[in-house]
């Protein structure tokens, strides 16, 4: 006959009597299935799960209960707003003996999407978009937000204007004494000198967050990402040939933007979403620091929490 294993979280009292806002686990590996319009894939996620501990005398929660609930939930089907609420409700129910009334879930994963080349037919590559789902059920009130990070290229308008001025000055210097210059001569000069000065571009990041209602059948992740990329106009590419690289250079040259421009474009593109929040960073090639802009309620003190 096996001995009964002790459970000090039940038999012992907390030496210091105090409630705790949240107790649980972080960084749990979990396979999940995301089923969006035009997208169905199993992905690797990292999950944080917690419940509140309002009973001051309870020494500890039952973390194995949370783990088993999360594990079963990951195997049960597609992740959706409805399934997330059901998981949070089950987490609260599993801790009635701790007087728990609230639960929360944080889910981090990369949405892996195949993106076509700009020009070359049949050429495409994979692009990942970091996604965070943040959900809570606090005394019956359900809240859910999704957050995506989207890479793009940005070319500085000021740098472009300064570069054009240098090229113009050199052109005037070379041809100032000529009344008429034939197009072929000008074309040859541009071929050799148009890159006399080039504006600086940099890889940039947009972090966007929107709220999702419980009644939504899906999160709308691809639609959200597409809206941001269309608004910015210069999404980071995957597989490219020379024609695609040239097309990308043309997009950058015709789509100059400060960090303020990028934030405003995205905010306008997300006007129909609930509680849209925007944080953009241009990872400067001119400076050792970044340019950044926020659209409330993101604030400078929040950064990449």
PDB file of N, CA, C and O in Angstrom, residues 229-288:
ATOM      1  N   UNK A 229       0.286  46.794 -43.112  1.00  0.00           N
ATOM      2  CA  UNK A 229       1.262  46.766 -44.200  1.00  0.00           C
ATOM      3  C   UNK A 229       0.813  47.608 -45.392  1.00  0.00           C
ATOM      4  O   UNK A 229       1.626  48.286 -46.031  1.00  0.00           O
ATOM      5  N   UNK A 230      -0.475  47.583 -45.695  1.00  0.00           N
ATOM      6  CA  UNK A 230      -0.986  48.412 -46.791  1.00  0.00           C
ATOM      7  C   UNK A 230      -0.839  49.890 -46.449  1.00  0.00           C
ATOM      8  O   UNK A 230      -0.456  50.710 -47.291  1.00  0.00           O
ATOM      9  N   UNK A 231      -1.129  50.245 -45.197  1.00  0.00           N
ATOM     10  CA  UNK A 231      -1.022  51.646 -44.781  1.00  0.00           C
ATOM     11  C   UNK A 231       0.423  52.142 -44.867  1.00  0.00           C
ATOM     12  O   UNK A 231       0.669  53.292 -45.250  1.00  0.00           O
ATOM     13  N   UNK A 232       1.378  51.290 -44.539  1.00  0.00           N
ATOM     14  CA  UNK A 232       2.782  51.701 -44.551  1.00  0.00           C
ATOM     15  C   UNK A 232       3.383  51.669 -45.960  1.00  0.00           C
ATOM     16  O   UNK A 232       4.196  52.513 -46.314  1.00  0.00           O
ATOM     17  N   UNK A 233       3.000  50.668 -46.745  1.00  0.00           N
ATOM     18  CA  UNK A 233       3.413  50.631 -48.146  1.00  0.00           C
ATOM     19  C   UNK A 233       4.746  49.990 -48.438  1.00  0.00           C
ATOM     20  O   UNK A 233       5.056  49.729 -49.595  1.00  0.00           O
ATOM     21  N   UNK A 234       5.568  49.746 -47.417  1.00  0.00           N
ATOM     22  CA  UNK A 234       6.904  49.171 -47.647  1.00  0.00           C
ATOM     23  C   UNK A 234       7.171  48.033 -46.665  1.00  0.00           C
ATOM     24  O   UNK A 234       8.122  48.096 -45.858  1.00  0.00           O
ATOM     25  N   UNK A 235       6.367  46.969 -46.685  1.00  0.00           N
ATOM     26  CA  UNK A 235       6.615  45.854 -45.773  1.00  0.00           C
ATOM     27  C   UNK A 235       7.932  45.161 -46.100  1.00  0.00           C
ATOM     28  O   UNK A 235       8.366  45.123 -47.255  1.00  0.00           O
ATOM     29  N   UNK A 236       8.593  44.629 -45.084  1.00  0.00           N
ATOM     30  CA  UNK A 236       9.828  43.883 -45.274  1.00  0.00           C
ATOM     31  C   UNK A 236       9.540  42.674 -46.159  1.00  0.00           C
ATOM     32  O   UNK A 236       8.529  41.985 -45.998  1.00  0.00           O
ATOM     33  N   UNK A 237      10.437  42.410 -47.107  1.00  0.00           N
ATOM     34  CA  UNK A 237      10.252  41.345 -48.080  1.00  0.00           C
ATOM     35  C   UNK A 237      10.900  40.035 -47.627  1.00  0.00           C
ATOM     36  O   UNK A 237      11.689  40.003 -46.683  1.00  0.00           O
ATOM     37  N   UNK A 238      10.561  38.955 -48.346  1.00  0.00           N
ATOM     38  CA  UNK A 238      11.163  37.645 -48.062  1.00  0.00           C
ATOM     39  C   UNK A 238      12.089  37.285 -49.229  1.00  0.00           C
ATOM     40  O   UNK A 238      13.166  37.813 -49.350  1.00  0.00           O
ATOM     41  N   UNK A 239      11.659  36.392 -50.122  1.00  0.00           N
ATOM     42  CA  UNK A 239      12.486  36.018 -51.272  1.00  0.00           C
ATOM     43  C   UNK A 239      12.430  37.124 -52.331  1.00  0.00           C
ATOM     44  O   UNK A 239      11.351  37.621 -52.646  1.00  0.00           O
ATOM     45  N   UNK A 240      13.593  37.487 -52.864  1.00  0.00           N
ATOM     46  CA  UNK A 240      13.635  38.535 -53.895  1.00  0.00           C
ATOM     47  C   UNK A 240      14.635  38.178 -54.982  1.00  0.00           C
ATOM     48  O   UNK A 240      15.640  37.503 -54.739  1.00  0.00           O
ATOM     49  N   UNK A 241      14.341  38.636 -56.196  1.00  0.00           N
ATOM     50  CA  UNK A 241      15.311  38.686 -57.286  1.00  0.00           C
ATOM     51  C   UNK A 241      15.561  40.170 -57.574  1.00  0.00           C
ATOM     52  O   UNK A 241      14.985  41.047 -56.934  1.00  0.00           O
ATOM     53  N   UNK A 242      16.427  40.436 -58.571  1.00  0.00           N
ATOM     54  CA  UNK A 242      16.801  41.825 -58.827  1.00  0.00           C
ATOM     55  C   UNK A 242      15.596  42.694 -59.168  1.00  0.00           C
ATOM     56  O   UNK A 242      15.516  43.858 -58.742  1.00  0.00           O
ATOM     57  N   UNK A 243      14.640  42.143 -59.917  1.00  0.00           N
ATOM     58  CA  UNK A 243      13.450  42.920 -60.267  1.00  0.00           C
ATOM     59  C   UNK A 243      12.647  43.291 -59.025  1.00  0.00           C
ATOM     60  O   UNK A 243      12.107  44.401 -58.925  1.00  0.00           O
ATOM     61  N   UNK A 244      12.597  42.369 -58.048  1.00  0.00           N
ATOM     62  CA  UNK A 244      11.869  42.643 -56.809  1.00  0.00           C
ATOM     63  C   UNK A 244      12.612  43.674 -55.961  1.00  0.00           C
ATOM     64  O   UNK A 244      11.995  44.536 -55.336  1.00  0.00           O
ATOM     65  N   UNK A 245      13.944  43.579 -55.953  1.00  0.00           N
ATOM     66  CA  UNK A 245      14.740  44.550 -55.205  1.00  0.00           C
ATOM     67  C   UNK A 245      14.586  45.950 -55.797  1.00  0.00           C
ATOM     68  O   UNK A 245      14.494  46.949 -55.081  1.00  0.00           O
ATOM     69  N   UNK A 246      14.533  46.019 -57.124  1.00  0.00           N
ATOM     70  CA  UNK A 246      14.338  47.314 -57.783  1.00  0.00           C
ATOM     71  C   UNK A 246      12.954  47.878 -57.451  1.00  0.00           C
ATOM     72  O   UNK A 246      12.813  49.078 -57.164  1.00  0.00           O
ATOM     73  N   UNK A 247      11.948  47.013 -57.472  1.00  0.00           N
ATOM     74  CA  UNK A 247      10.593  47.458 -57.141  1.00  0.00           C
ATOM     75  C   UNK A 247      10.513  47.942 -55.693  1.00  0.00           C
ATOM     76  O   UNK A 247       9.809  48.920 -55.388  1.00  0.00           O
ATOM     77  N   UNK A 248      11.238  47.273 -54.808  1.00  0.00           N
ATOM     78  CA  UNK A 248      11.254  47.678 -53.406  1.00  0.00           C
ATOM     79  C   UNK A 248      11.945  49.030 -53.243  1.00  0.00           C
ATOM     80  O   UNK A 248      11.502  49.882 -52.461  1.00  0.00           O
ATOM     81  N   UNK A 249      13.032  49.240 -54.002  1.00  0.00           N
ATOM     82  CA  UNK A 249      13.715  50.536 -53.974  1.00  0.00           C
ATOM     83  C   UNK A 249      12.781  51.647 -54.444  1.00  0.00           C
ATOM     84  O   UNK A 249      12.768  52.750 -53.883  1.00  0.00           O
ATOM     85  N   UNK A 250      11.972  51.356 -55.475  1.00  0.00           N
ATOM     86  CA  UNK A 250      11.018  52.349 -55.974  1.00  0.00           C
ATOM     87  C   UNK A 250       9.946  52.642 -54.929  1.00  0.00           C
ATOM     88  O   UNK A 250       9.556  53.801 -54.720  1.00  0.00           O
ATOM     89  N   UNK A 251       9.471  51.611 -54.228  1.00  0.00           N
ATOM     90  CA  UNK A 251       8.476  51.823 -53.174  1.00  0.00           C
ATOM     91  C   UNK A 251       9.021  52.741 -52.087  1.00  0.00           C
ATOM     92  O   UNK A 251       8.343  53.656 -51.615  1.00  0.00           O
ATOM     93  N   UNK A 252      10.260  52.497 -51.678  1.00  0.00           N
ATOM     94  CA  UNK A 252      10.872  53.328 -50.645  1.00  0.00           C
ATOM     95  C   UNK A 252      11.049  54.765 -51.106  1.00  0.00           C
ATOM     96  O   UNK A 252      10.797  55.712 -50.357  1.00  0.00           O
ATOM     97  N   UNK A 253      11.492  54.929 -52.367  1.00  0.00           N
ATOM     98  CA  UNK A 253      11.722  56.276 -52.873  1.00  0.00           C
ATOM     99  C   UNK A 253      10.455  57.093 -53.047  1.00  0.00           C
ATOM    100  O   UNK A 253      10.480  58.325 -52.958  1.00  0.00           O
ATOM    101  N   UNK A 254       9.341  56.421 -53.283  1.00  0.00           N
ATOM    102  CA  UNK A 254       8.066  57.108 -53.486  1.00  0.00           C
ATOM    103  C   UNK A 254       7.203  57.114 -52.229  1.00  0.00           C
ATOM    104  O   UNK A 254       6.039  57.526 -52.273  1.00  0.00           O
ATOM    105  N   UNK A 255       7.765  56.635 -51.120  1.00  0.00           N
ATOM    106  CA  UNK A 255       6.969  56.460 -49.907  1.00  0.00           C
ATOM    107  C   UNK A 255       7.774  56.917 -48.695  1.00  0.00           C
ATOM    108  O   UNK A 255       7.953  56.193 -47.735  1.00  0.00           O
ATOM    109  N   UNK A 256       8.265  58.153 -48.750  1.00  0.00           N
ATOM    110  CA  UNK A 256       9.083  58.688 -47.665  1.00  0.00           C
ATOM    111  C   UNK A 256       8.225  58.895 -46.418  1.00  0.00           C
ATOM    112  O   UNK A 256       7.073  59.308 -46.513  1.00  0.00           O
ATOM    113  N   UNK A 257       8.810  58.606 -45.251  1.00  0.00           N
ATOM    114  CA  UNK A 257       8.010  58.798 -44.032  1.00  0.00           C
ATOM    115  C   UNK A 257       8.882  58.999 -42.801  1.00  0.00           C
ATOM    116  O   UNK A 257       9.884  58.315 -42.614  1.00  0.00           O
ATOM    117  N   UNK A 258       8.478  59.976 -42.002  1.00  0.00           N
ATOM    118  CA  UNK A 258       8.992  60.106 -40.642  1.00  0.00           C
ATOM    119  C   UNK A 258       8.273  59.091 -39.755  1.00  0.00           C
ATOM    120  O   UNK A 258       7.238  58.522 -40.129  1.00  0.00           O
ATOM    121  N   UNK A 259       8.787  58.904 -38.566  1.00  0.00           N
ATOM    122  CA  UNK A 259       8.130  58.006 -37.623  1.00  0.00           C
ATOM    123  C   UNK A 259       6.722  58.521 -37.283  1.00  0.00           C
ATOM    124  O   UNK A 259       5.791  57.751 -37.060  1.00  0.00           O
ATOM    125  N   UNK A 260       6.555  59.854 -37.292  1.00  0.00           N
ATOM    126  CA  UNK A 260       5.221  60.433 -37.027  1.00  0.00           C
ATOM    127  C   UNK A 260       4.238  60.066 -38.139  1.00  0.00           C
ATOM    128  O   UNK A 260       3.060  59.796 -37.886  1.00  0.00           O
ATOM    129  N   UNK A 261       4.733  60.082 -39.398  1.00  0.00           N
ATOM    130  CA  UNK A 261       3.879  59.712 -40.518  1.00  0.00           C
ATOM    131  C   UNK A 261       3.402  58.268 -40.381  1.00  0.00           C
ATOM    132  O   UNK A 261       2.226  57.964 -40.604  1.00  0.00           O
ATOM    133  N   UNK A 262       4.333  57.386 -40.017  1.00  0.00           N
ATOM    134  CA  UNK A 262       3.985  55.970 -39.897  1.00  0.00           C
ATOM    135  C   UNK A 262       2.918  55.757 -38.828  1.00  0.00           C
ATOM    136  O   UNK A 262       1.937  55.024 -39.039  1.00  0.00           O
ATOM    137  N   UNK A 263       3.089  56.385 -37.664  1.00  0.00           N
ATOM    138  CA  UNK A 263       2.122  56.219 -36.573  1.00  0.00           C
ATOM    139  C   UNK A 263       0.741  56.724 -36.981  1.00  0.00           C
ATOM    140  O   UNK A 263      -0.286  56.096 -36.686  1.00  0.00           O
ATOM    141  N   UNK A 264       0.695  57.868 -37.679  1.00  0.00           N
ATOM    142  CA  UNK A 264      -0.594  58.419 -38.086  1.00  0.00           C
ATOM    143  C   UNK A 264      -1.269  57.559 -39.136  1.00  0.00           C
ATOM    144  O   UNK A 264      -2.488  57.383 -39.130  1.00  0.00           O
ATOM    145  N   UNK A 265      -0.488  57.029 -40.069  1.00  0.00           N
ATOM    146  CA  UNK A 265      -1.067  56.149 -41.094  1.00  0.00           C
ATOM    147  C   UNK A 265      -1.707  54.917 -40.459  1.00  0.00           C
ATOM    148  O   UNK A 265      -2.815  54.508 -40.826  1.00  0.00           O
ATOM    149  N   UNK A 266      -0.976  54.319 -39.531  1.00  0.00           N
ATOM    150  CA  UNK A 266      -1.489  53.097 -38.903  1.00  0.00           C
ATOM    151  C   UNK A 266      -2.733  53.401 -38.079  1.00  0.00           C
ATOM    152  O   UNK A 266      -3.720  52.660 -38.117  1.00  0.00           O
ATOM    153  N   UNK A 267      -2.698  54.489 -37.331  1.00  0.00           N
ATOM    154  CA  UNK A 267      -3.868  54.849 -36.517  1.00  0.00           C
ATOM    155  C   UNK A 267      -5.105  55.026 -37.394  1.00  0.00           C
ATOM    156  O   UNK A 267      -6.194  54.562 -37.045  1.00  0.00           O
ATOM    157  N   UNK A 268      -4.946  55.663 -38.555  1.00  0.00           N
ATOM    158  CA  UNK A 268      -6.071  55.851 -39.463  1.00  0.00           C
ATOM    159  C   UNK A 268      -6.549  54.513 -40.024  1.00  0.00           C
ATOM    160  O   UNK A 268      -7.755  54.278 -40.166  1.00  0.00           O
ATOM    161  N   UNK A 269      -5.607  53.613 -40.316  1.00  0.00           N
ATOM    162  CA  UNK A 269      -5.973  52.317 -40.880  1.00  0.00           C
ATOM    163  C   UNK A 269      -6.723  51.440 -39.891  1.00  0.00           C
ATOM    164  O   UNK A 269      -7.502  50.565 -40.288  1.00  0.00           O
ATOM    165  N   UNK A 270      -6.514  51.677 -38.584  1.00  0.00           N
ATOM    166  CA  UNK A 270      -7.142  50.848 -37.546  1.00  0.00           C
ATOM    167  C   UNK A 270      -8.332  51.535 -36.895  1.00  0.00           C
ATOM    168  O   UNK A 270      -8.787  51.116 -35.826  1.00  0.00           O
ATOM    169  N   UNK A 271      -8.870  52.559 -37.544  1.00  0.00           N
ATOM    170  CA  UNK A 271      -9.942  53.355 -36.944  1.00  0.00           C
ATOM    171  C   UNK A 271     -11.185  52.527 -36.623  1.00  0.00           C
ATOM    172  O   UNK A 271     -11.924  52.844 -35.688  1.00  0.00           O
ATOM    173  N   UNK A 272     -11.427  51.464 -37.369  1.00  0.00           N
ATOM    174  CA  UNK A 272     -12.626  50.642 -37.144  1.00  0.00           C
ATOM    175  C   UNK A 272     -12.430  49.566 -36.090  1.00  0.00           C
ATOM    176  O   UNK A 272     -13.371  48.873 -35.737  1.00  0.00           O
ATOM    177  N   UNK A 273     -11.219  49.405 -35.596  1.00  0.00           N
ATOM    178  CA  UNK A 273     -10.964  48.407 -34.566  1.00  0.00           C
ATOM    179  C   UNK A 273     -11.248  48.990 -33.188  1.00  0.00           C
ATOM    180  O   UNK A 273     -11.268  50.206 -32.997  1.00  0.00           O
ATOM    181  N   UNK A 274     -11.457  48.094 -32.216  1.00  0.00           N
ATOM    182  CA  UNK A 274     -11.708  48.527 -30.841  1.00  0.00           C
ATOM    183  C   UNK A 274     -10.384  48.884 -30.156  1.00  0.00           C
ATOM    184  O   UNK A 274      -9.439  48.096 -30.167  1.00  0.00           O
ATOM    185  N   UNK A 275     -10.335  50.064 -29.559  1.00  0.00           N
ATOM    186  CA  UNK A 275      -9.189  50.503 -28.756  1.00  0.00           C
ATOM    187  C   UNK A 275      -7.848  50.322 -29.472  1.00  0.00           C
ATOM    188  O   UNK A 275      -6.924  49.708 -28.931  1.00  0.00           O
ATOM    189  N   UNK A 276      -7.701  50.863 -30.677  1.00  0.00           N
ATOM    190  CA  UNK A 276      -6.425  50.697 -31.376  1.00  0.00           C
ATOM    191  C   UNK A 276      -5.298  51.462 -30.683  1.00  0.00           C
ATOM    192  O   UNK A 276      -5.474  52.601 -30.263  1.00  0.00           O
ATOM    193  N   UNK A 277      -4.160  50.809 -30.554  1.00  0.00           N
ATOM    194  CA  UNK A 277      -2.969  51.410 -29.953  1.00  0.00           C
ATOM    195  C   UNK A 277      -1.788  51.146 -30.884  1.00  0.00           C
ATOM    196  O   UNK A 277      -1.690  50.072 -31.475  1.00  0.00           O
ATOM    197  N   UNK A 278      -0.903  52.113 -30.994  1.00  0.00           N
ATOM    198  CA  UNK A 278       0.192  52.027 -31.964  1.00  0.00           C
ATOM    199  C   UNK A 278       1.502  52.465 -31.308  1.00  0.00           C
ATOM    200  O   UNK A 278       1.544  53.454 -30.584  1.00  0.00           O
ATOM    201  N   UNK A 279       2.552  51.707 -31.586  1.00  0.00           N
ATOM    202  CA  UNK A 279       3.905  52.094 -31.200  1.00  0.00           C
ATOM    203  C   UNK A 279       4.813  51.752 -32.370  1.00  0.00           C
ATOM    204  O   UNK A 279       4.879  50.587 -32.789  1.00  0.00           O
ATOM    205  N   UNK A 280       5.501  52.737 -32.928  1.00  0.00           N
ATOM    206  CA  UNK A 280       6.399  52.496 -34.056  1.00  0.00           C
ATOM    207  C   UNK A 280       7.818  52.910 -33.690  1.00  0.00           C
ATOM    208  O   UNK A 280       8.029  53.873 -32.948  1.00  0.00           O
ATOM    209  N   UNK A 281       8.774  52.164 -34.236  1.00  0.00           N
ATOM    210  CA  UNK A 281      10.197  52.447 -34.020  1.00  0.00           C
ATOM    211  C   UNK A 281      10.917  52.386 -35.349  1.00  0.00           C
ATOM    212  O   UNK A 281      10.763  51.410 -36.088  1.00  0.00           O
ATOM    213  N   UNK A 282      11.676  53.412 -35.660  1.00  0.00           N
ATOM    214  CA  UNK A 282      12.570  53.387 -36.798  1.00  0.00           C
ATOM    215  C   UNK A 282      13.978  53.152 -36.258  1.00  0.00           C
ATOM    216  O   UNK A 282      14.524  53.995 -35.547  1.00  0.00           O
ATOM    217  N   UNK A 283      14.559  51.997 -36.594  1.00  0.00           N
ATOM    218  CA  UNK A 283      15.847  51.586 -36.051  1.00  0.00           C
ATOM    219  C   UNK A 283      16.941  52.294 -36.839  1.00  0.00           C
ATOM    220  O   UNK A 283      17.498  51.765 -37.785  1.00  0.00           O
ATOM    221  N   UNK A 284      17.222  53.491 -36.437  1.00  0.00           N
ATOM    222  CA  UNK A 284      17.988  54.464 -37.211  1.00  0.00           C
ATOM    223  C   UNK A 284      19.317  53.937 -37.751  1.00  0.00           C
ATOM    224  O   UNK A 284      20.067  53.257 -37.041  1.00  0.00           O
ATOM    225  N   UNK A 285      19.608  54.280 -39.020  1.00  0.00           N
ATOM    226  CA  UNK A 285      20.936  54.027 -39.584  1.00  0.00           C
ATOM    227  C   UNK A 285      21.829  55.264 -39.465  1.00  0.00           C
ATOM    228  O   UNK A 285      23.042  55.163 -39.589  1.00  0.00           O
ATOM    229  N   UNK A 286      21.225  56.426 -39.198  1.00  0.00           N
ATOM    230  CA  UNK A 286      21.995  57.662 -39.025  1.00  0.00           C
ATOM    231  C   UNK A 286      22.506  57.800 -37.595  1.00  0.00           C
ATOM    232  O   UNK A 286      23.621  58.247 -37.361  1.00  0.00           O
ATOM    233  N   UNK A 287      21.676  57.404 -36.611  1.00  0.00           N
ATOM    234  CA  UNK A 287      21.994  57.577 -35.194  1.00  0.00           C
ATOM    235  C   UNK A 287      22.180  56.217 -34.519  1.00  0.00           C
ATOM    236  O   UNK A 287      21.691  55.206 -35.011  1.00  0.00           O
ATOM    237  N   UNK A 288      22.824  56.196 -33.362  1.00  0.00           N
ATOM    238  CA  UNK A 288      22.878  54.965 -32.582  1.00  0.00           C
ATOM    239  C   UNK A 288      21.633  54.748 -31.724  1.00  0.00           C
ATOM    240  O   UNK A 288      21.562  53.788 -30.968  1.00  0.00           O
TER     241      UNK A 288
END
